[in-house]
Every structure is written in structure tokens, then in C-alpha cells.
Short mmCIF file of C-alpha atoms and ligand atoms in Angstrom, two decimals:
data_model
loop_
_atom_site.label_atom_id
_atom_site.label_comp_id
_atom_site.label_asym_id
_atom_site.label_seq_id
_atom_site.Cartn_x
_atom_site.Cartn_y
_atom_site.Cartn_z
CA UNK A 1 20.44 -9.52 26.68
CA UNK A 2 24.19 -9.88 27.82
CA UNK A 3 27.24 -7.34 27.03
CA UNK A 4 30.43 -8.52 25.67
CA UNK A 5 32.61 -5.37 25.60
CA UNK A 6 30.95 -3.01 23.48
CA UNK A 7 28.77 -5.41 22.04
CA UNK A 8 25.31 -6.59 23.06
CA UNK A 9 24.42 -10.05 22.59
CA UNK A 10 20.70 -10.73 22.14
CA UNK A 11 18.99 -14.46 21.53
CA UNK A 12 16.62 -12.70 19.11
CA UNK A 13 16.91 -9.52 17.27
CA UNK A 14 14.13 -8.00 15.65
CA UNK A 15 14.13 -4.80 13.08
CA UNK A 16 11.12 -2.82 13.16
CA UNK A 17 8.29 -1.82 15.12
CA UNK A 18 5.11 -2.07 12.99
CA UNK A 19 3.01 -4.76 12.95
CA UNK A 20 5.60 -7.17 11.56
CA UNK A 21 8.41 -6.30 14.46
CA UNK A 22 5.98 -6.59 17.53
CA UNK A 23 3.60 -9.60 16.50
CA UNK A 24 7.06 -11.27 15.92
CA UNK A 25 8.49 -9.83 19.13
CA UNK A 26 4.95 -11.00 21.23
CA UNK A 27 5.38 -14.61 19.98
CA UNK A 28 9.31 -14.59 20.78
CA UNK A 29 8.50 -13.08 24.11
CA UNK A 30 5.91 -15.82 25.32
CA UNK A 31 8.85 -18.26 23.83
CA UNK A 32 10.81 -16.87 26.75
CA UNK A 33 13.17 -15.85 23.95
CA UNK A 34 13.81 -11.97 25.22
CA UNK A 35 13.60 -10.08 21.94
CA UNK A 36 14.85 -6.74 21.63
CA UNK A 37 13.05 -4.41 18.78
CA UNK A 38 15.25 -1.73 17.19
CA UNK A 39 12.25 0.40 16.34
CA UNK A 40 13.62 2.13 12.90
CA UNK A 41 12.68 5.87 12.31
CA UNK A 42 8.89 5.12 12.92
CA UNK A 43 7.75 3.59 15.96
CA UNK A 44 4.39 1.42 14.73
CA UNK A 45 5.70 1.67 11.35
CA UNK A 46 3.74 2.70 8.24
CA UNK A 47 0.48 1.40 10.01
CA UNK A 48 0.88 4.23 13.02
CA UNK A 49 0.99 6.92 10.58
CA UNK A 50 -2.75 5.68 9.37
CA UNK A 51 -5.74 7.68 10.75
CA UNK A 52 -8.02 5.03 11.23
CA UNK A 53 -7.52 0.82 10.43
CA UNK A 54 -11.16 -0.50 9.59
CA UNK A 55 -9.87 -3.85 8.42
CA UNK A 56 -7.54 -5.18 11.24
CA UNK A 57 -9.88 -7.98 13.05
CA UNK A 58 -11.52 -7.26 16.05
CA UNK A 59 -12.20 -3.94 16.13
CA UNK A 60 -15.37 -3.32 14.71
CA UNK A 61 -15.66 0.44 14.67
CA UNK A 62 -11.60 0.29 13.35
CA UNK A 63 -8.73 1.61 15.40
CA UNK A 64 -6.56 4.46 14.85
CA UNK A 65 -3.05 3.07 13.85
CA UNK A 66 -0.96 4.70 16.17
CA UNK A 67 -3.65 3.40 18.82
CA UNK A 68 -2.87 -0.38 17.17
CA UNK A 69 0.89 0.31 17.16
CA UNK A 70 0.68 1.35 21.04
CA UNK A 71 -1.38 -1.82 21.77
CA UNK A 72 1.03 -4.05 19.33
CA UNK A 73 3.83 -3.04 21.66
CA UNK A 74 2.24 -2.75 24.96
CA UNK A 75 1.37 -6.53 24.56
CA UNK A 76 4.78 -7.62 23.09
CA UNK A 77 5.99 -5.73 26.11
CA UNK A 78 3.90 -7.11 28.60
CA UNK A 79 5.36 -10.52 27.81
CA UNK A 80 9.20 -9.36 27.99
CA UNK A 81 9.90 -7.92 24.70
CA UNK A 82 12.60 -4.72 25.07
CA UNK A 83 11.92 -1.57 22.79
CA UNK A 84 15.03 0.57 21.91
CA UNK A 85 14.67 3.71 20.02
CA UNK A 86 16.79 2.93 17.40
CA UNK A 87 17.27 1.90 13.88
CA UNK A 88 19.94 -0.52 12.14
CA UNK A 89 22.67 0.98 10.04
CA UNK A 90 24.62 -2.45 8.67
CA UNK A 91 24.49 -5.92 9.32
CA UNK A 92 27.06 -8.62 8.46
CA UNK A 93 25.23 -11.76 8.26
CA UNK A 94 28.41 -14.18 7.14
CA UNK A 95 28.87 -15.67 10.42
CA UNK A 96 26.55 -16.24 13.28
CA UNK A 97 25.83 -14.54 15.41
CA UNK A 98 24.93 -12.24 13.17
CA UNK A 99 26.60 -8.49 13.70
CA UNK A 100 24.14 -5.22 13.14
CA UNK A 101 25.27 -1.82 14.17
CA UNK A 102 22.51 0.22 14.84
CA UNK A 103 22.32 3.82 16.60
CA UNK A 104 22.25 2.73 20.20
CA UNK A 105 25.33 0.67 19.62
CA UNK A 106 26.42 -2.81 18.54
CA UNK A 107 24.32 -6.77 18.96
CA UNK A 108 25.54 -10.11 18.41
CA UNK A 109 22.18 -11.81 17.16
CA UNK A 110 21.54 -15.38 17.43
CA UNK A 111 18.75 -14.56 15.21
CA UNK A 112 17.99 -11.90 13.29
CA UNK A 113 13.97 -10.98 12.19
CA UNK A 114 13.83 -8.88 9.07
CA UNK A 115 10.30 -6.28 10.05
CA UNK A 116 12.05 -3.09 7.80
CA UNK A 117 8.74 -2.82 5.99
CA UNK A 118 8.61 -0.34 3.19
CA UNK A 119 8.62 3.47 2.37
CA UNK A 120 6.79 5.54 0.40
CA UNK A 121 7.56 6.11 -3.61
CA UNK A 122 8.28 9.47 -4.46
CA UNK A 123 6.82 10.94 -8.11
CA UNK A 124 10.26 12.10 -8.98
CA UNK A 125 9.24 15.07 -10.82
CA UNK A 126 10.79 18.62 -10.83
CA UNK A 127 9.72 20.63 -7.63
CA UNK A 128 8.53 17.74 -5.70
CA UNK A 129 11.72 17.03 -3.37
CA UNK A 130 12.15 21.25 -3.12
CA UNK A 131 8.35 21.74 -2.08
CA UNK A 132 8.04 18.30 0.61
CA UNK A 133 6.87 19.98 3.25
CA UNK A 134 5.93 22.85 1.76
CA UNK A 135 2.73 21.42 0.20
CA UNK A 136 3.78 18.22 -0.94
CA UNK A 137 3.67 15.49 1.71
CA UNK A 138 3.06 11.60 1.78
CA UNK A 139 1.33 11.33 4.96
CA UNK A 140 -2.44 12.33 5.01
CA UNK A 141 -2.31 11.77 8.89
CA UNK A 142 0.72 13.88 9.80
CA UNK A 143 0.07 17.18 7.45
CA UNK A 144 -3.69 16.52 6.35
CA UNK A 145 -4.76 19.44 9.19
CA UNK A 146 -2.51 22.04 7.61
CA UNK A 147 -4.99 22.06 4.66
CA UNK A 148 -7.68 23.07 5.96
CA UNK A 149 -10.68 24.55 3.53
CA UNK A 150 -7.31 23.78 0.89
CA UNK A 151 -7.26 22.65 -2.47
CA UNK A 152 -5.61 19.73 -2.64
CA UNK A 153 -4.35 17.40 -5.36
CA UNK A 154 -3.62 13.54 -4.53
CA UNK A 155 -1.65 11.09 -6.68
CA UNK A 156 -2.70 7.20 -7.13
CA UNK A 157 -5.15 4.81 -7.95
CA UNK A 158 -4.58 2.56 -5.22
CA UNK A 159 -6.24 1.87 -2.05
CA UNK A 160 -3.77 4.63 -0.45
CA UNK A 161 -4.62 7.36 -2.23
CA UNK A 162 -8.08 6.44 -1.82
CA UNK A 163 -8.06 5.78 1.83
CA UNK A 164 -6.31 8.94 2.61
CA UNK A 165 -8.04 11.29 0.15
CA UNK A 166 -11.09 10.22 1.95
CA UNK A 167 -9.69 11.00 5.16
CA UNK A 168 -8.48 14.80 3.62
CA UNK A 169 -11.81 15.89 2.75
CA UNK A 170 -11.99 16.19 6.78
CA UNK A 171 -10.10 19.26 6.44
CA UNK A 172 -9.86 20.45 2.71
CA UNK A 173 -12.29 22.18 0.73
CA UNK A 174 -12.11 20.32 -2.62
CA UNK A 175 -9.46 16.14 -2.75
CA UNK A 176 -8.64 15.68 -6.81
CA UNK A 177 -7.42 12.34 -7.50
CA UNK A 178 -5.29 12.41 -10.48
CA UNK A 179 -4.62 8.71 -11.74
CA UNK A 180 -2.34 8.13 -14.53
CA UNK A 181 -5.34 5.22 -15.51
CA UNK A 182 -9.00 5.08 -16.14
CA UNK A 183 -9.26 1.79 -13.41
CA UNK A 184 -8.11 2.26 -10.48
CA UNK A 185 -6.54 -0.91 -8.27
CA UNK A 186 -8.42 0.60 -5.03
CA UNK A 187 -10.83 -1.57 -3.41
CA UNK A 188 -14.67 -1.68 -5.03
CA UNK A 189 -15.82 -0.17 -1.43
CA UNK A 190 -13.23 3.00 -1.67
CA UNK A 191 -13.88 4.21 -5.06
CA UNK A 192 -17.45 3.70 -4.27
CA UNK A 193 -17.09 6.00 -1.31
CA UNK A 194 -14.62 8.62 -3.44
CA UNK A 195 -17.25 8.71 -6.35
CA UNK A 196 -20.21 9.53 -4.02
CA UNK A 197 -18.08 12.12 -1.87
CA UNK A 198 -19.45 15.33 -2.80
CA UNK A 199 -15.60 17.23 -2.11
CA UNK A 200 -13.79 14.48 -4.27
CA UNK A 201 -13.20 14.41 -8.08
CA UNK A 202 -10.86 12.86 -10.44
CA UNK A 203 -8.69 14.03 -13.34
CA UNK A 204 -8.11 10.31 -15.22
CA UNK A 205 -5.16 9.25 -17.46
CA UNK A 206 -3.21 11.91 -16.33
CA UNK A 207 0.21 12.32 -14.94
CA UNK A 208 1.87 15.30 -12.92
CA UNK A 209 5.35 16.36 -14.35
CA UNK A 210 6.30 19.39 -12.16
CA UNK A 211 5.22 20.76 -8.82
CA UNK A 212 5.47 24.57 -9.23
CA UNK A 213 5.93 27.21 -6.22
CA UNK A 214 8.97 29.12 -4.85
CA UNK A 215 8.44 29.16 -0.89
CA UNK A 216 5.18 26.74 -0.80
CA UNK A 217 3.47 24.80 -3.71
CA UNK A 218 1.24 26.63 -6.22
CA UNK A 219 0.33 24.29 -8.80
CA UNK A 220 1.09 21.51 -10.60
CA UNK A 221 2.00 21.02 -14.89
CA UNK A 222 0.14 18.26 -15.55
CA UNK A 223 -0.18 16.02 -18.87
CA UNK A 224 -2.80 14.25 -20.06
CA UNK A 225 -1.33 10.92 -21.41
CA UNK A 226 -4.01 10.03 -23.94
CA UNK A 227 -3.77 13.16 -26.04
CA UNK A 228 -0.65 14.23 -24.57
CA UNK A 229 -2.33 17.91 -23.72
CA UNK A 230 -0.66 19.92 -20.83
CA UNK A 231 -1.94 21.68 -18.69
CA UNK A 232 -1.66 23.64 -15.23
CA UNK A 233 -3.54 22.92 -11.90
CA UNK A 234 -3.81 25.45 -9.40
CA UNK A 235 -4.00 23.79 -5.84
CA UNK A 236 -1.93 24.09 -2.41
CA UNK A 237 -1.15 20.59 -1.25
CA UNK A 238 -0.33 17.30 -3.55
CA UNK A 239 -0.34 14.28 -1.40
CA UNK A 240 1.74 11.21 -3.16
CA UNK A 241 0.26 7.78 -2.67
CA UNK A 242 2.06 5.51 -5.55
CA UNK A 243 3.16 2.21 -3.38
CA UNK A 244 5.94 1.79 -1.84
CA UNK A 245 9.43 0.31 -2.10
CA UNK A 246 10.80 -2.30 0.44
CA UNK A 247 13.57 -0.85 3.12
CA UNK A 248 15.84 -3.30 2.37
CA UNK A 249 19.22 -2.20 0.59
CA UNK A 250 20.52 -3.24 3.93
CA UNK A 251 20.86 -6.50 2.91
CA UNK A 252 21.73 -6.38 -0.16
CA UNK A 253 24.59 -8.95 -1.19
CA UNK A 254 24.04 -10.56 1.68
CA UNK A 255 20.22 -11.69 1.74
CA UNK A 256 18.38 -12.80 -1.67
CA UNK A 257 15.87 -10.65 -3.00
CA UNK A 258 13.46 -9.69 -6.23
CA UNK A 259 14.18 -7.63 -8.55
CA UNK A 260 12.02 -4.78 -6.98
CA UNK A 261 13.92 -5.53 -3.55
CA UNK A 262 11.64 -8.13 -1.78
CA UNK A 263 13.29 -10.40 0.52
CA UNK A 264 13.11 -13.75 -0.91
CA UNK A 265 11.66 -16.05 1.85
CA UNK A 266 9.87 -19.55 1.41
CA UNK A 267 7.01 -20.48 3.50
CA UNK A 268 8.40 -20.52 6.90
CA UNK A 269 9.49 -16.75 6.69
CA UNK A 270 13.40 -18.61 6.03
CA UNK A 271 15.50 -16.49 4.10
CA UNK A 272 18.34 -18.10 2.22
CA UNK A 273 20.97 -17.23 5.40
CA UNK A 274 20.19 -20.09 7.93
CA UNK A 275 18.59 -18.00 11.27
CA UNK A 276 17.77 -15.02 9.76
CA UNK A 277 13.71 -14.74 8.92
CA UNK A 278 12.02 -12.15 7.16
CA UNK A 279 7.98 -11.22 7.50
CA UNK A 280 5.63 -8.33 6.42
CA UNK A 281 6.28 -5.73 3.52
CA UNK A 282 9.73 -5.94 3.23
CA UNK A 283 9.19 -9.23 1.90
CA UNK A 284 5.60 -9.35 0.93
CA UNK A 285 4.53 -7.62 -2.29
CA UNK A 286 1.14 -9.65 -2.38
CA UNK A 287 -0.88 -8.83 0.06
CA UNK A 288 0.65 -5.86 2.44
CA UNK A 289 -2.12 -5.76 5.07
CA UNK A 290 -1.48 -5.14 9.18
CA UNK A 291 -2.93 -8.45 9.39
CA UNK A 292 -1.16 -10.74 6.86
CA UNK A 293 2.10 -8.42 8.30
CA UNK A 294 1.63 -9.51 11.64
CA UNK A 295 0.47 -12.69 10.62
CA UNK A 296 3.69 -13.28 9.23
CA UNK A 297 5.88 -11.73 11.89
CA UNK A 298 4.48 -14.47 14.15
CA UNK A 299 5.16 -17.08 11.91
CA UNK A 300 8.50 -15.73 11.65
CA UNK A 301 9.11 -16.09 15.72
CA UNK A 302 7.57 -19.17 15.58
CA UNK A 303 10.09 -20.62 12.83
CA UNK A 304 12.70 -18.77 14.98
CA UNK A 305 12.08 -20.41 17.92
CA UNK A 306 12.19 -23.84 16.66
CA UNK A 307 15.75 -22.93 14.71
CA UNK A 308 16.62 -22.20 18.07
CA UNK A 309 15.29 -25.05 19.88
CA UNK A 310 16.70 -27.45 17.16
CA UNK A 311 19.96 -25.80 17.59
CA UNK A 312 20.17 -26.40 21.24
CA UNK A 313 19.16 -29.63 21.29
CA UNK A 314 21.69 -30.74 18.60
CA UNK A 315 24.62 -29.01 20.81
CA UNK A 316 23.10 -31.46 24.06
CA UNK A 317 22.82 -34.53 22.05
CA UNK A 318 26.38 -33.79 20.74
P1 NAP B 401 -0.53 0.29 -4.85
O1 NAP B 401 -1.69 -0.59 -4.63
O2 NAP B 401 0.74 -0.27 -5.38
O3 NAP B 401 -1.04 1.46 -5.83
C1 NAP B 401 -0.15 2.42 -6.29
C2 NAP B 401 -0.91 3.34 -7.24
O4 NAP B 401 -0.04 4.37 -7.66
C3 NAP B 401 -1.41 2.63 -8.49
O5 NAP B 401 -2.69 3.06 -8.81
C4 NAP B 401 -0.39 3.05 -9.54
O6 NAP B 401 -0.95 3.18 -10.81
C5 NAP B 401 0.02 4.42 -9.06
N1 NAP B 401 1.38 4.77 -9.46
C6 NAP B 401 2.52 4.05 -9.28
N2 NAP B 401 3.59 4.71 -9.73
C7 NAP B 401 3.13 5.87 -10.23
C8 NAP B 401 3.75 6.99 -10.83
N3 NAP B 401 5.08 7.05 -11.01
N4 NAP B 401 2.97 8.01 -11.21
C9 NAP B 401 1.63 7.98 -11.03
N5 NAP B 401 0.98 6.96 -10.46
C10 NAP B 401 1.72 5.92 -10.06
O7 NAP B 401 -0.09 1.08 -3.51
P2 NAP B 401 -0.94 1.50 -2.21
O8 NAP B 401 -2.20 2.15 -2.59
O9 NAP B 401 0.02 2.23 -1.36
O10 NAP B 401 -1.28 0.13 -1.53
C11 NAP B 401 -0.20 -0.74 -1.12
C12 NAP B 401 -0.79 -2.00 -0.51
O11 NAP B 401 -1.39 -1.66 0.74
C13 NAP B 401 -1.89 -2.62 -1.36
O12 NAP B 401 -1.79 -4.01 -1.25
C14 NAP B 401 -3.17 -2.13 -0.71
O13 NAP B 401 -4.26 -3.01 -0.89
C15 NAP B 401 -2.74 -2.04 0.73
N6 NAP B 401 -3.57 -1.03 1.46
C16 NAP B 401 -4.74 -1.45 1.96
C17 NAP B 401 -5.55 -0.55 2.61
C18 NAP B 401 -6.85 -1.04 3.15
O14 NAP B 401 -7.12 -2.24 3.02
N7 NAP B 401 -7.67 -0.22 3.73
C19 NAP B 401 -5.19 0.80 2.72
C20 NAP B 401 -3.98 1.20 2.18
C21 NAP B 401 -3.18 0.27 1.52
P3 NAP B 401 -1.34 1.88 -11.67
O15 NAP B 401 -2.60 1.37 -11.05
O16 NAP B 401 -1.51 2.42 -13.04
O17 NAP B 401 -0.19 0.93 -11.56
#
């Protein structure tokens, strides 16, 4: 990393620190490429705020993910990658190298790796944005300890809401998954386990329309979308698990996406801007795993490292 005035010019850049930004960062590290992370708001990304990863290779018992993130970075680090606690605010990708300002100041990237992941989906109800943190939360393994011997209400039908209402019942007295379907997309293995959990049940082709409570969350008006009956569910915590969107709007007009946000990238992690790569959730909406996410963040370095190496020797042939 070298300073030019107020500016710090890095060979690689890489935005965020889950599994995406450091398998990316390890790979550009052993490339002797010095990468510098700009972590984002969650160090480890989604993946560190998991209780425990049972599906990431090589770890037979699982891993807690904030355990994996620490490793993830440890080894990136070990190899010459540079952490800074920071996150991205705009980039201008017209001209290389590419300009981002983040919170610890200004970089001139040769090239830029696109790890933003994604965030979680909010119900957008009445209530809910009032009551977050007051009962309504999206993180089983930040506030699932405040409810303990708690009623408490999840939303989703996905491996999420599965996952995590599993992981409540270590604290609450009764987990009620309320699915706006009768099939759920969760994993055959997961809503095996939620059906034979004796503290889990499930309210079914239903959908929550209010979160009710003045200083902490009461209940919830829910509607039954068959028969359109409502109805009024007393608990004291509703934990949201209904996907997530890609944290991407930074690039917006300047990178091509889908329609839902994805970062369009072909099958070298290129985007259309010519040394700028994208990997993991913020351009997969297929398979959004920690492995296929690091997978592809070290695809991405790899692809970056030959840009860069195909760039250089150009300039020496020239
Ligand atoms: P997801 O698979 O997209 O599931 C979202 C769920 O929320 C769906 O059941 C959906 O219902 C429901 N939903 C969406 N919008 C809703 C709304 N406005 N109101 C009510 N319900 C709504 O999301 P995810 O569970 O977060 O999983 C994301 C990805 O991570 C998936 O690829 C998943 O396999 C992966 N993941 C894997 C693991 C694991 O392997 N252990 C753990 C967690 C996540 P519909 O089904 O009706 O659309």
C-alpha cells in the first residue's frame, strides 16, 4: 500500500470480510498481491453472526461462525493480507484505478473485489421497525439469550428460519414458525429436525401484518391467507428470517446487475467494468453457501491476479 496525498493506493482492494472478502484476500495474499480488506459493518460477515456452521468442509462436528470468520482472516493475514475496520461509502469505477471512499479515508484500486454480501429482508409491517430491538430481531445468535423460557414467533420457510429456530429452542420455552406456505424451501434434514422438536410448532399459510407493543413487543395480528381469518398471537420475540437482499446500491449505474440487485458476473467472477470482480452473495442468488462464497472469492483473486499479470506484461512488451 503506498500514499499519494490523501489517497491510498492499493494493488488490490477488497470489500468485505466474510467468507467472500478473506478467501479472496488469502489467494491475493499468497499472489504477493498485498490486499487490503475494508471489513464493512460486520467483521466475518453474515456467516460470523451464525451459531454453529455444520456444512463448511472439514469440520466435522461444525464450527461456530465467528470461530470460521476469525480463522478466515487469521489465515488471509498470515499470508500478508491488511484488515481495516472500515466500510466503503462510494466508488467511482470510470477510470482506473478505481476511486472508493470509505471511513478510514480514500484508495486508488488497481483492482477492486466486490465481497458486500447481503442483508437481511425486513417484513415491512406496522410495528416491526418501532419494536427491532425490542422483541423483534434478525439475528438468532446476537439476541436469541434474551429470550430465555420466551415465547417466541419466527418468520420463514427457508433454511434460516429453520436453522435458527432450532438454535432458539436453546433458550425459549415454546419457537412458532409461521410460513406464509404449506412447503417450506428448508432443507429435508431441518424440517425433519423442526417437526420432531418437541418446543417447535408451525402456524402454515399465514402471514404477520402488525407487530403490536408500546415499549417491547406483545403480539403479533396475524392473517391466515387461505381463508383470510385474522387473528392475534400473543408472544415476546419475532425473529425475521425471509432472505436477504444484496448490499449493492453502491454500484449502481456503474456495475451491471439483476433486477433484484445481483451483480452480473460471468464465469470468471468479471463484472462488465474491466478489473473489477465480484464473488459470493452479492452476486450469487443460487447457491449462497460459506463454501460456494469463498469458493468464489478465490476464483475472484485468482482472475484478479492474472488481469494483473496480463496487464504488466503488456506494459513490458510495449
Ligand atoms: P430463502 O431460502 O430465500 O427463504 C426465505 C423464506 O422467507 C422463504 O420461505 C419465503 O417464503 C419467506 N419469505 C420471503 N419473503 C417473505 C415475506 N415478505 N413474508 C413472509 N415470508 C417471506 O432465505 P434463507 O432461509 O435466508 O436462505 C438464504 C440462502 O442461504 C439459501 O440458499 C439457503 O439454502 C442458505 N442457507 C443455508 C443454510 C445451511 O445450509 N445450513 C443455513 C442458512 C441459509 P416462500 O418459500 O413462500 O418464498
Amino acid at each position: 500500500m503506498s500514499s499519494n496525498g490523501n489517497e491510498k493506493h492499493v494493488k488490490v482492494l477488497i470489500l468485505g470480510s466474510g467468507p467472500t472478502g478473506y478467501s479472496a484476500a488469502l489467494y491475493a495474499a499468497r499472489a504477493e498481491l498485498q490486499p487490503v480488506v475494508l471489513t464493512g459493518l460486520q467483521l466475518g460477515g453474515q456467516a460470523a453472526l451464525t451459531y454453529t456452521i455444520e456444512n463448511y468442509p472439514g469440520f466435522p462436528d461444525g464450527v461456530g461462525g465467528a470461530q470460521l470468520g476469525e480463522l478466515f482472516q487469521k489465515q488471509a493475514e498470515h499470508f500478508g493480507a491488511v484488515t481495516e475496520f472500515a466500510s466503503a461509502n462510494s466508488v467511482n469505477l470510470s477510470q482506473r484505478p478505481f476511486k472508493v471512499e470509505a471511513d478510514s479515508g480514500d484508495y486508488l484500486a488497481d483492482v477492486l473485489i466486490v465481497g458486500t454480501g447481503a442483508s437481511p429482508n425486513h417484513l415491512e409491517v406496522p410495528g416491526e421497525v418501532e419494536l427491532t430491538g425490542r422483541g423483534v430481531s434478525y439475528c438468532a445468535t446476537c439476541d436469541g439469550w434474551f429470550f430465555k423460557d420466551k415465547k417466541v414467533v419466527i418468520v420463514g420457510g427457508g433454511d434460516s428460519a429453520l436453522e435458527e429456530g432450532l438454535f432458539i429452542t436453546r433458550y425459549a420455552s415454546s419457537v412458532t414458525i409461521i410460513h406464509r406456505r404449506e412447503e417450506f424451501r428448508a432443507s429435508t434434514i431441518l424440517q425433519k429436525r423442526a417437526r420432531e422438536h418437541p418446543k417447535v410448532d408451525f402456524i402454515l399459510n399465514t402471514v404477520v401484518t402488525e407487530v403490536v407493543g408500546a415499549d417491547k413487543m406483545e403480539a403479533l395480528k396475524l392473517k391466515n391467507v387461505i381463508t383470510g381469518e385474522e387473528t392475534t398471537y400473543e408472544a415476546d420475540g419475532l425473529f425475521i428470517f425471509i432472505g436477504h437482499t444484496p448490499n449493492t446500491r453502491m454500484f449502481q449505474g456503474q456495475l451491471e446487475m439483476s433486477d433484484l440487485g445481483y451483480i452480473k458476473i460471468n464465469d470468471k467472477m468479471e463484472t462488465n467494468v474491466p478489473g473489477v470482480f465480484a464473488a459470493g452473495e452479492a452476486a450469487d442468488p443460487h447457491f449462497r453457501q460459506v463454501v460456494t462464497s469463498a469458493g468464489m472469492g478465490a476464483a475472484a483473486a485468482i482472475q484478479a491476479t492474472r488481469f494483473l499479470e496480463a496487464e504488466e506484461s503488456s506494459v513490458i512488451v510495449e
